[in-house]
Amino acid sequence: RPLLQIGYEPLPAYRGKTLFGKETLFYPNVFRYLKYVYNIDGVMGLYRGFGCTLLSKLVCWYTTTQVDQLLGPVEVIVPNDETKPRWNVCVKKTLREVRCQSWGILLSHPFQVMAIRCMGQFIGRENVYSSINIIQNFQEIYNKQGIGGFFVGLIPRWLLEITTIIISNVLIHMLKTQLPTQSEMLPLYEYFAAFVAQTVTYPLSVVTTIMTVNRSGLRAGMLPISPIYANWQDAYKQLSKTEQLKRGSSFFNRVAIGTFGLPAPGTPIPNA
C-alpha cells in the first residue's frame, strides 16, 4: 500500500466501465501490482520493510500496554441516569485510549519511518535502508536529516490514529444507546464504526506516507514521482487539489482519479 500511496504506478492505465456504466480509466488491481514487484525483486520484494513494520507494531503495542497499566484502572460511574453517565464513560475511555496511543505512536514512529522508506526505495532501486539492520537505518536517517528525520510524518500519523479512536468510540456509543444492544450485535457495531473511521481518516494515512519519504534522499520523494512539500499541511492541500488523497484506498476497481501519473493527452490507452 505505501507504494500506491506514494503514487507509483508502473503499470499502464486502461479503459473500463464503472458499475453505473460510465467509461473511465482504471489502474491494474493489486494482484497485478504484486506480480510486477515479484517479477523484479522476487519473494523478498514483497516483504520489504517487514522487519521494521513488525518492530514498529510491537513497540507501539508494548508502550500502549505499559502506559495503560501505569494509569491504573478506569474509574467506573454507576449509571443512575440512562444517558449522561454512559456518555461520561465513553469520554473517559476515549481520553484514556488517546493518552496511551499517543505514547505508542511517539516511540514507534522511527521504526515506521524506516519501514516506509524500505518499501519506497523499490521505486528508485536503492538499497539504503534495511528491513532488519536497524543500526544501519538509524545512521542513515541521522546523517541525512538529524533527529528530526526520525519523526517526519509524526503529526499527520498522530491525527490519523487519534481521530480514528474518537470517531470509533463515539459511533459505537451512539449505536449502543440508539439501537438494540444484544451481544451478537456488538461486533457488527465495532466493525461498522472502524470502517467509517478509517474511511474518514484515510487521507491522513496518504499524507503520512508521502511526508515520510519526502526530502529523504530517495527517488520516491523527488520529482517526477513526488513534488517537494514544505510541510504536511502543504502536502494535504496539494494532494486535495489534484484529487490524490484516496490513493491506495482500493485494491480492486482502482479508478484513476485526477491527473497525476496518468498518460499524457493523446496517448493510446488499451481497453480492459
PDB file of C-alpha atoms in Angstrom:
ATOM      1  CA  ARG A   1       0.000   0.000   0.000  1.00  0.00           C
ATOM      2  CA  PRO A   2       2.758   2.610   0.678  1.00  0.00           C
ATOM      3  CA  LEU A   3       3.856   2.393  -2.972  1.00  0.00           C
ATOM      4  CA  LEU A   4       0.286   3.091  -4.063  1.00  0.00           C
ATOM      5  CA  GLN A   5       0.015   5.973  -1.600  1.00  0.00           C
ATOM      6  CA  ILE A   6       3.261   7.475  -2.874  1.00  0.00           C
ATOM      7  CA  GLY A   7       1.693   7.458  -6.337  1.00  0.00           C
ATOM      8  CA  TYR A   8       3.946   4.909  -8.004  1.00  0.00           C
ATOM      9  CA  GLU A   9       2.010   3.361 -10.890  1.00  0.00           C
ATOM     10  CA  PRO A  10       4.436   1.451 -13.137  1.00  0.00           C
ATOM     11  CA  LEU A  11       1.661  -0.387 -14.979  1.00  0.00           C
ATOM     12  CA  PRO A  12      -0.347   1.484 -17.628  1.00  0.00           C
ATOM     13  CA  ALA A  13      -3.923   2.546 -17.010  1.00  0.00           C
ATOM     14  CA  TYR A  14      -6.671   1.005 -19.130  1.00  0.00           C
ATOM     15  CA  ARG A  15     -10.191   1.927 -20.178  1.00  0.00           C
ATOM     16  CA  GLY A  16     -13.127   0.332 -18.431  1.00  0.00           C
ATOM     17  CA  LYS A  17     -16.616   0.987 -17.126  1.00  0.00           C
ATOM     18  CA  THR A  18     -17.856   1.586 -13.607  1.00  0.00           C
ATOM     19  CA  LEU A  19     -20.825  -0.253 -12.078  1.00  0.00           C
ATOM     20  CA  PHE A  20     -23.033   2.519 -13.434  1.00  0.00           C
ATOM     21  CA  GLY A  21     -21.728   2.112 -16.976  1.00  0.00           C
ATOM     22  CA  LYS A  22     -19.594   5.253 -17.041  1.00  0.00           C
ATOM     23  CA  GLU A  23     -16.384   4.920 -19.046  1.00  0.00           C
ATOM     24  CA  THR A  24     -13.265   5.808 -17.072  1.00  0.00           C
ATOM     25  CA  LEU A  25      -9.620   4.878 -16.559  1.00  0.00           C
ATOM     26  CA  PHE A  26      -8.520   2.153 -14.166  1.00  0.00           C
ATOM     27  CA  TYR A  27      -5.191   1.092 -12.755  1.00  0.00           C
ATOM     28  CA  PRO A  28      -4.461  -2.672 -12.625  1.00  0.00           C
ATOM     29  CA  ASN A  29      -5.632  -4.411  -9.444  1.00  0.00           C
ATOM     30  CA  VAL A  30      -3.341  -5.139  -6.520  1.00  0.00           C
ATOM     31  CA  PHE A  31      -2.566  -8.704  -7.647  1.00  0.00           C
ATOM     32  CA  ARG A  32      -1.097  -7.481 -10.934  1.00  0.00           C
ATOM     33  CA  TYR A  33       0.817  -4.866  -8.956  1.00  0.00           C
ATOM     34  CA  LEU A  34       2.236  -7.530  -6.626  1.00  0.00           C
ATOM     35  CA  LYS A  35       3.137  -9.682  -9.629  1.00  0.00           C
ATOM     36  CA  TYR A  36       5.075  -6.746 -11.065  1.00  0.00           C
ATOM     37  CA  VAL A  37       7.035  -6.369  -7.813  1.00  0.00           C
ATOM     38  CA  TYR A  38       7.613 -10.142  -7.664  1.00  0.00           C
ATOM     39  CA  ASN A  39       8.941 -10.252 -11.237  1.00  0.00           C
ATOM     40  CA  ILE A  40      11.549  -7.625 -10.350  1.00  0.00           C
ATOM     41  CA  ASP A  41      12.579  -8.493  -6.788  1.00  0.00           C
ATOM     42  CA  GLY A  42      11.187 -11.969  -6.201  1.00  0.00           C
ATOM     43  CA  VAL A  43       9.599 -13.011  -2.920  1.00  0.00           C
ATOM     44  CA  MET A  44      11.846 -10.731  -0.865  1.00  0.00           C
ATOM     45  CA  GLY A  45      10.479  -7.745  -2.744  1.00  0.00           C
ATOM     46  CA  LEU A  46       7.016  -8.488  -1.390  1.00  0.00           C
ATOM     47  CA  TYR A  47       8.351  -8.309   2.173  1.00  0.00           C
ATOM     48  CA  ARG A  48      10.364  -5.102   2.008  1.00  0.00           C
ATOM     49  CA  GLY A  49      10.211  -3.341   5.351  1.00  0.00           C
ATOM     50  CA  PHE A  50       8.530  -6.275   7.096  1.00  0.00           C
ATOM     51  CA  GLY A  51      11.054  -6.375   9.946  1.00  0.00           C
ATOM     52  CA  CYS A  52      10.742  -2.649  10.639  1.00  0.00           C
ATOM     53  CA  THR A  53       6.953  -2.814  10.374  1.00  0.00           C
ATOM     54  CA  LEU A  54       6.801  -5.669  12.861  1.00  0.00           C
ATOM     55  CA  LEU A  55       9.120  -3.839  15.257  1.00  0.00           C
ATOM     56  CA  SER A  56       7.040  -0.666  14.965  1.00  0.00           C
ATOM     57  CA  LYS A  57       3.846  -2.526  15.831  1.00  0.00           C
ATOM     58  CA  LEU A  58       5.495  -4.362  18.745  1.00  0.00           C
ATOM     59  CA  VAL A  59       6.918  -1.144  20.208  1.00  0.00           C
ATOM     60  CA  CYS A  60       3.552   0.615  19.819  1.00  0.00           C
ATOM     61  CA  TRP A  61       1.662  -2.280  21.420  1.00  0.00           C
ATOM     62  CA  TYR A  62       4.105  -2.691  24.307  1.00  0.00           C
ATOM     63  CA  THR A  63       4.237   1.047  25.046  1.00  0.00           C
ATOM     64  CA  THR A  64       0.462   1.406  24.908  1.00  0.00           C
ATOM     65  CA  THR A  65       0.018  -1.565  27.246  1.00  0.00           C
ATOM     66  CA  GLN A  66       2.578  -0.290  29.754  1.00  0.00           C
ATOM     67  CA  VAL A  67       1.127   3.233  29.827  1.00  0.00           C
ATOM     68  CA  ASP A  68      -2.348   1.780  30.326  1.00  0.00           C
ATOM     69  CA  GLN A  69      -1.099  -0.198  33.328  1.00  0.00           C
ATOM     70  CA  LEU A  70       0.660   2.855  34.788  1.00  0.00           C
ATOM     71  CA  LEU A  71      -2.537   4.887  34.565  1.00  0.00           C
ATOM     72  CA  GLY A  72      -4.322   2.289  36.676  1.00  0.00           C
ATOM     73  CA  PRO A  73      -7.933   1.092  36.425  1.00  0.00           C
ATOM     74  CA  VAL A  74     -10.523   3.297  34.775  1.00  0.00           C
ATOM     75  CA  GLU A  75     -12.988   4.857  37.195  1.00  0.00           C
ATOM     76  CA  VAL A  76     -16.431   3.412  36.509  1.00  0.00           C
ATOM     77  CA  ILE A  77     -19.514   5.544  37.115  1.00  0.00           C
ATOM     78  CA  VAL A  78     -22.688   3.796  38.232  1.00  0.00           C
ATOM     79  CA  PRO A  79     -25.291   4.533  35.528  1.00  0.00           C
ATOM     80  CA  ASN A  80     -28.071   6.175  37.552  1.00  0.00           C
ATOM     81  CA  ASP A  81     -29.053   8.251  34.540  1.00  0.00           C
ATOM     82  CA  GLU A  82     -29.672   6.472  31.244  1.00  0.00           C
ATOM     83  CA  THR A  83     -27.608   8.839  29.086  1.00  0.00           C
ATOM     84  CA  LYS A  84     -25.188  11.187  30.868  1.00  0.00           C
ATOM     85  CA  PRO A  85     -23.229   8.578  32.870  1.00  0.00           C
ATOM     86  CA  ARG A  86     -22.838   6.380  29.797  1.00  0.00           C
ATOM     87  CA  TRP A  87     -21.565   9.358  27.816  1.00  0.00           C
ATOM     88  CA  ASN A  88     -19.112  10.199  30.617  1.00  0.00           C
ATOM     89  CA  VAL A  89     -17.792   6.641  30.495  1.00  0.00           C
ATOM     90  CA  CYS A  90     -17.337   6.945  26.711  1.00  0.00           C
ATOM     91  CA  VAL A  91     -15.412  10.215  27.096  1.00  0.00           C
ATOM     92  CA  LYS A  92     -13.164   8.809  29.829  1.00  0.00           C
ATOM     93  CA  LYS A  93     -12.492   5.655  27.825  1.00  0.00           C
ATOM     94  CA  THR A  94     -11.642   7.702  24.729  1.00  0.00           C
ATOM     95  CA  LEU A  95      -9.298  10.050  26.592  1.00  0.00           C
ATOM     96  CA  ARG A  96      -7.593   7.043  28.157  1.00  0.00           C
ATOM     97  CA  GLU A  97      -7.027   5.432  24.752  1.00  0.00           C
ATOM     98  CA  VAL A  98      -5.765   8.721  23.307  1.00  0.00           C
ATOM     99  CA  ARG A  99      -3.162   9.104  26.058  1.00  0.00           C
ATOM    100  CA  CYS A 100      -1.956   5.514  25.742  1.00  0.00           C
ATOM    101  CA  GLN A 101      -1.881   5.511  21.945  1.00  0.00           C
ATOM    102  CA  SER A 102      -0.063   8.857  21.805  1.00  0.00           C
ATOM    103  CA  TRP A 103       2.917   7.403  23.663  1.00  0.00           C
ATOM    104  CA  GLY A 104       2.849   4.308  21.463  1.00  0.00           C
ATOM    105  CA  ILE A 105       2.868   6.429  18.310  1.00  0.00           C
ATOM    106  CA  LEU A 106       5.720   8.625  19.540  1.00  0.00           C
ATOM    107  CA  LEU A 107       8.066   5.764  20.449  1.00  0.00           C
ATOM    108  CA  SER A 108       7.253   3.538  17.468  1.00  0.00           C
ATOM    109  CA  HIS A 109       7.355   6.228  14.781  1.00  0.00           C
ATOM    110  CA  PRO A 110      11.095   5.984  13.977  1.00  0.00           C
ATOM    111  CA  PHE A 111      10.565   2.335  13.019  1.00  0.00           C
ATOM    112  CA  GLN A 112       7.515   3.312  10.960  1.00  0.00           C
ATOM    113  CA  VAL A 113       9.713   5.767   9.053  1.00  0.00           C
ATOM    114  CA  MET A 114      12.252   3.014   8.371  1.00  0.00           C
ATOM    115  CA  ALA A 115       9.548   0.593   7.202  1.00  0.00           C
ATOM    116  CA  ILE A 116       8.003   3.019   4.711  1.00  0.00           C
ATOM    117  CA  ARG A 117      11.390   4.043   3.345  1.00  0.00           C
ATOM    118  CA  CYS A 118      12.375   0.384   2.937  1.00  0.00           C
ATOM    119  CA  MET A 119       9.310  -0.083   0.757  1.00  0.00           C
ATOM    120  CA  GLY A 120       9.688   3.249  -1.025  1.00  0.00           C
ATOM    121  CA  GLN A 121      13.250   2.570  -2.163  1.00  0.00           C
ATOM    122  CA  PHE A 122      11.867  -0.084  -4.518  1.00  0.00           C
ATOM    123  CA  ILE A 123      10.900   2.804  -6.812  1.00  0.00           C
ATOM    124  CA  GLY A 124      14.441   4.091  -7.272  1.00  0.00           C
ATOM    125  CA  ARG A 125      16.127   0.685  -6.901  1.00  0.00           C
ATOM    126  CA  GLU A 126      18.090   1.957  -3.884  1.00  0.00           C
ATOM    127  CA  ASN A 127      19.447  -0.216  -1.079  1.00  0.00           C
ATOM    128  CA  VAL A 128      19.971   2.449   1.548  1.00  0.00           C
ATOM    129  CA  TYR A 129      17.553   1.090   4.159  1.00  0.00           C
ATOM    130  CA  SER A 130      17.434  -2.447   5.505  1.00  0.00           C
ATOM    131  CA  SER A 131      14.424  -4.423   6.684  1.00  0.00           C
ATOM    132  CA  ILE A 132      16.430  -5.946   9.540  1.00  0.00           C
ATOM    133  CA  ASN A 133      19.557  -3.809  10.118  1.00  0.00           C
ATOM    134  CA  ILE A 134      18.096  -1.157  12.409  1.00  0.00           C
ATOM    135  CA  ILE A 135      21.517   0.349  13.246  1.00  0.00           C
ATOM    136  CA  GLN A 136      22.180   0.997   9.557  1.00  0.00           C
ATOM    137  CA  ASN A 137      18.796   2.701   9.240  1.00  0.00           C
ATOM    138  CA  PHE A 138      19.384   4.865  12.313  1.00  0.00           C
ATOM    139  CA  GLN A 139      22.726   6.022  10.935  1.00  0.00           C
ATOM    140  CA  GLU A 140      21.282   6.798   7.505  1.00  0.00           C
ATOM    141  CA  ILE A 141      18.395   8.859   8.869  1.00  0.00           C
ATOM    142  CA  TYR A 142      20.560  10.722  11.394  1.00  0.00           C
ATOM    143  CA  ASN A 143      23.244  11.546   8.818  1.00  0.00           C
ATOM    144  CA  LYS A 144      20.699  12.818   6.281  1.00  0.00           C
ATOM    145  CA  GLN A 145      18.148  14.620   8.466  1.00  0.00           C
ATOM    146  CA  GLY A 146      19.316  14.586  12.076  1.00  0.00           C
ATOM    147  CA  ILE A 147      16.995  13.773  14.968  1.00  0.00           C
ATOM    148  CA  GLY A 148      14.040  15.324  13.139  1.00  0.00           C
ATOM    149  CA  GLY A 149      14.305  12.678  10.446  1.00  0.00           C
ATOM    150  CA  PHE A 150      13.026  10.034  12.848  1.00  0.00           C
ATOM    151  CA  PHE A 151       9.774  11.937  13.313  1.00  0.00           C
ATOM    152  CA  VAL A 152       8.823  13.101   9.819  1.00  0.00           C
ATOM    153  CA  GLY A 153       5.122  12.475   9.272  1.00  0.00           C
ATOM    154  CA  LEU A 154       4.513  12.160  13.016  1.00  0.00           C
ATOM    155  CA  ILE A 155       1.801  14.835  13.251  1.00  0.00           C
ATOM    156  CA  PRO A 156      -0.455  13.504  10.452  1.00  0.00           C
ATOM    157  CA  ARG A 157       0.003   9.974  11.811  1.00  0.00           C
ATOM    158  CA  TRP A 158      -0.938  11.118  15.310  1.00  0.00           C
ATOM    159  CA  LEU A 159      -4.005  12.929  13.949  1.00  0.00           C
ATOM    160  CA  LEU A 160      -4.899   9.811  11.952  1.00  0.00           C
ATOM    161  CA  GLU A 161      -4.720   7.453  14.937  1.00  0.00           C
ATOM    162  CA  ILE A 162      -6.366   9.782  17.450  1.00  0.00           C
ATOM    163  CA  THR A 163      -9.191  10.813  15.124  1.00  0.00           C
ATOM    164  CA  THR A 164      -9.837   7.142  14.362  1.00  0.00           C
ATOM    165  CA  ILE A 165     -10.137   6.373  18.086  1.00  0.00           C
ATOM    166  CA  ILE A 166     -12.510   9.287  18.692  1.00  0.00           C
ATOM    167  CA  ILE A 167     -14.781   8.552  15.723  1.00  0.00           C
ATOM    168  CA  SER A 168     -14.899   4.816  16.503  1.00  0.00           C
ATOM    169  CA  ASN A 169     -15.736   5.263  20.191  1.00  0.00           C
ATOM    170  CA  VAL A 170     -18.360   7.938  19.575  1.00  0.00           C
ATOM    171  CA  LEU A 171     -20.060   5.882  16.845  1.00  0.00           C
ATOM    172  CA  ILE A 172     -20.066   2.724  18.971  1.00  0.00           C
ATOM    173  CA  HIS A 173     -21.529   4.683  21.883  1.00  0.00           C
ATOM    174  CA  MET A 174     -24.278   6.134  19.670  1.00  0.00           C
ATOM    175  CA  LEU A 175     -25.119   2.742  18.183  1.00  0.00           C
ATOM    176  CA  LYS A 176     -25.285   1.120  21.615  1.00  0.00           C
ATOM    177  CA  THR A 177     -27.576   3.804  23.021  1.00  0.00           C
ATOM    178  CA  GLN A 178     -29.826   4.295  19.989  1.00  0.00           C
ATOM    179  CA  LEU A 179     -30.118   0.748  18.648  1.00  0.00           C
ATOM    180  CA  PRO A 180     -30.685  -2.704  20.194  1.00  0.00           C
ATOM    181  CA  THR A 181     -27.649  -3.780  22.237  1.00  0.00           C
ATOM    182  CA  GLN A 182     -27.787  -7.565  22.016  1.00  0.00           C
ATOM    183  CA  SER A 183     -24.349  -9.107  22.479  1.00  0.00           C
ATOM    184  CA  GLU A 184     -24.337 -10.554  18.960  1.00  0.00           C
ATOM    185  CA  MET A 185     -24.713  -7.031  17.529  1.00  0.00           C
ATOM    186  CA  LEU A 186     -21.666  -5.541  19.263  1.00  0.00           C
ATOM    187  CA  PRO A 187     -19.053  -6.946  16.819  1.00  0.00           C
ATOM    188  CA  LEU A 188     -21.118  -5.542  13.941  1.00  0.00           C
ATOM    189  CA  TYR A 189     -21.236  -2.114  15.587  1.00  0.00           C
ATOM    190  CA  GLU A 190     -17.474  -2.185  16.142  1.00  0.00           C
ATOM    191  CA  TYR A 191     -16.796  -3.238  12.548  1.00  0.00           C
ATOM    192  CA  PHE A 192     -19.065  -0.512  11.167  1.00  0.00           C
ATOM    193  CA  ALA A 193     -17.511   2.156  13.409  1.00  0.00           C
ATOM    194  CA  ALA A 194     -13.981   1.097  12.430  1.00  0.00           C
ATOM    195  CA  PHE A 195     -14.895   1.151   8.725  1.00  0.00           C
ATOM    196  CA  VAL A 196     -16.354   4.666   8.939  1.00  0.00           C
ATOM    197  CA  ALA A 197     -13.420   5.965  10.989  1.00  0.00           C
ATOM    198  CA  GLN A 198     -10.816   4.528   8.617  1.00  0.00           C
ATOM    199  CA  THR A 199     -12.656   5.894   5.584  1.00  0.00           C
ATOM    200  CA  VAL A 200     -12.825   9.396   7.056  1.00  0.00           C
ATOM    201  CA  THR A 201      -9.193   9.467   8.198  1.00  0.00           C
ATOM    202  CA  TYR A 202      -7.614   7.678   5.220  1.00  0.00           C
ATOM    203  CA  PRO A 203      -6.319  10.905   3.591  1.00  0.00           C
ATOM    204  CA  LEU A 204      -4.093  11.423   6.640  1.00  0.00           C
ATOM    205  CA  SER A 205      -2.578   7.989   6.016  1.00  0.00           C
ATOM    206  CA  VAL A 206      -1.628   9.073   2.495  1.00  0.00           C
ATOM    207  CA  VAL A 207      -0.105  12.312   3.791  1.00  0.00           C
ATOM    208  CA  THR A 208       1.866  10.415   6.449  1.00  0.00           C
ATOM    209  CA  THR A 209       3.395   8.110   3.844  1.00  0.00           C
ATOM    210  CA  ILE A 210       4.171  10.988   1.481  1.00  0.00           C
ATOM    211  CA  MET A 211       5.900  13.044   4.185  1.00  0.00           C
ATOM    212  CA  THR A 212       7.906  10.032   5.372  1.00  0.00           C
ATOM    213  CA  VAL A 213       9.727   9.747   2.032  1.00  0.00           C
ATOM    214  CA  ASN A 214       9.662  13.451   1.090  1.00  0.00           C
ATOM    215  CA  ARG A 215      13.105  15.079   1.336  1.00  0.00           C
ATOM    216  CA  SER A 216      14.580  11.727   2.406  1.00  0.00           C
ATOM    217  CA  GLY A 217      17.014  11.466  -0.492  1.00  0.00           C
ATOM    218  CA  LEU A 218      15.085   8.573  -2.039  1.00  0.00           C
ATOM    219  CA  ARG A 219      13.773   8.931  -5.579  1.00  0.00           C
ATOM    220  CA  ALA A 220      10.314   8.115  -4.234  1.00  0.00           C
ATOM    221  CA  GLY A 221      10.342  11.511  -2.521  1.00  0.00           C
ATOM    222  CA  MET A 222      11.540  13.512  -5.523  1.00  0.00           C
ATOM    223  CA  LEU A 223      10.196  14.692  -8.855  1.00  0.00           C
ATOM    224  CA  PRO A 224       8.813  13.279 -11.070  1.00  0.00           C
ATOM    225  CA  ILE A 225       7.420  10.720  -8.604  1.00  0.00           C
ATOM    226  CA  SER A 226       6.533  13.246  -5.924  1.00  0.00           C
ATOM    227  CA  PRO A 227       6.723  17.035  -5.570  1.00  0.00           C
ATOM    228  CA  ILE A 228       8.719  18.515  -2.691  1.00  0.00           C
ATOM    229  CA  TYR A 229       6.339  19.691   0.031  1.00  0.00           C
ATOM    230  CA  ALA A 230       7.076  22.386   2.617  1.00  0.00           C
ATOM    231  CA  ASN A 231       5.187  20.547   5.372  1.00  0.00           C
ATOM    232  CA  TRP A 232       2.342  18.090   5.863  1.00  0.00           C
ATOM    233  CA  GLN A 233      -0.304  20.824   5.532  1.00  0.00           C
ATOM    234  CA  ASP A 234       1.145  21.774   2.146  1.00  0.00           C
ATOM    235  CA  ALA A 235       1.091  18.115   1.104  1.00  0.00           C
ATOM    236  CA  TYR A 236      -2.532  17.747   2.194  1.00  0.00           C
ATOM    237  CA  LYS A 237      -3.542  20.889   0.312  1.00  0.00           C
ATOM    238  CA  GLN A 238      -1.767  19.942  -2.922  1.00  0.00           C
ATOM    239  CA  LEU A 239      -2.970  16.332  -2.859  1.00  0.00           C
ATOM    240  CA  SER A 240      -6.506  17.570  -2.269  1.00  0.00           C
ATOM    241  CA  LYS A 241      -6.296  19.887  -5.290  1.00  0.00           C
ATOM    242  CA  THR A 242      -5.188  17.027  -7.542  1.00  0.00           C
ATOM    243  CA  GLU A 243      -7.702  14.570  -6.033  1.00  0.00           C
ATOM    244  CA  GLN A 244      -4.985  12.237  -4.751  1.00  0.00           C
ATOM    245  CA  LEU A 245      -5.990  11.869  -1.096  1.00  0.00           C
ATOM    246  CA  LYS A 246      -7.581   8.459  -1.747  1.00  0.00           C
ATOM    247  CA  ARG A 247      -4.533   6.848  -3.331  1.00  0.00           C
ATOM    248  CA  GLY A 248      -4.315   3.172  -2.478  1.00  0.00           C
ATOM    249  CA  SER A 249      -7.664   3.079  -0.691  1.00  0.00           C
ATOM    250  CA  SER A 250      -8.954   0.406  -3.053  1.00  0.00           C
ATOM    251  CA  PHE A 251      -7.210  -2.782  -4.150  1.00  0.00           C
ATOM    252  CA  PHE A 252      -9.722  -3.602  -6.901  1.00  0.00           C
ATOM    253  CA  ASN A 253     -11.533  -1.420  -9.443  1.00  0.00           C
ATOM    254  CA  ARG A 254      -8.834   1.183  -8.881  1.00  0.00           C
ATOM    255  CA  VAL A 255     -10.291   4.203 -10.627  1.00  0.00           C
ATOM    256  CA  ALA A 256      -7.608   6.635 -11.813  1.00  0.00           C
ATOM    257  CA  ILE A 257      -8.758   9.862 -10.167  1.00  0.00           C
ATOM    258  CA  GLY A 258      -7.286  13.265 -11.002  1.00  0.00           C
ATOM    259  CA  THR A 259      -4.441  13.777 -13.448  1.00  0.00           C
ATOM    260  CA  PHE A 260      -1.321  12.801 -11.507  1.00  0.00           C
ATOM    261  CA  GLY A 261       0.572   9.952 -13.134  1.00  0.00           C
ATOM    262  CA  LEU A 262      -1.947   9.437 -15.960  1.00  0.00           C
ATOM    263  CA  PRO A 263      -0.918   9.093 -19.600  1.00  0.00           C
ATOM    264  CA  ALA A 264      -0.453  12.340 -21.490  1.00  0.00           C
ATOM    265  CA  PRO A 265      -3.374  13.524 -23.674  1.00  0.00           C
ATOM    266  CA  GLY A 266      -3.401  11.702 -26.992  1.00  0.00           C
ATOM    267  CA  THR A 267      -1.583   8.628 -25.665  1.00  0.00           C
ATOM    268  CA  PRO A 268      -3.289   5.388 -26.815  1.00  0.00           C
ATOM    269  CA  ILE A 269      -4.928   3.660 -23.854  1.00  0.00           C
ATOM    270  CA  PRO A 270      -5.904  -0.044 -24.084  1.00  0.00           C
ATOM    271  CA  ASN A 271      -9.349  -1.301 -23.206  1.00  0.00           C
ATOM    272  CA  ALA A 272      -9.879  -3.749 -20.351  1.00  0.00           C
TER     273      ALA A 272
END
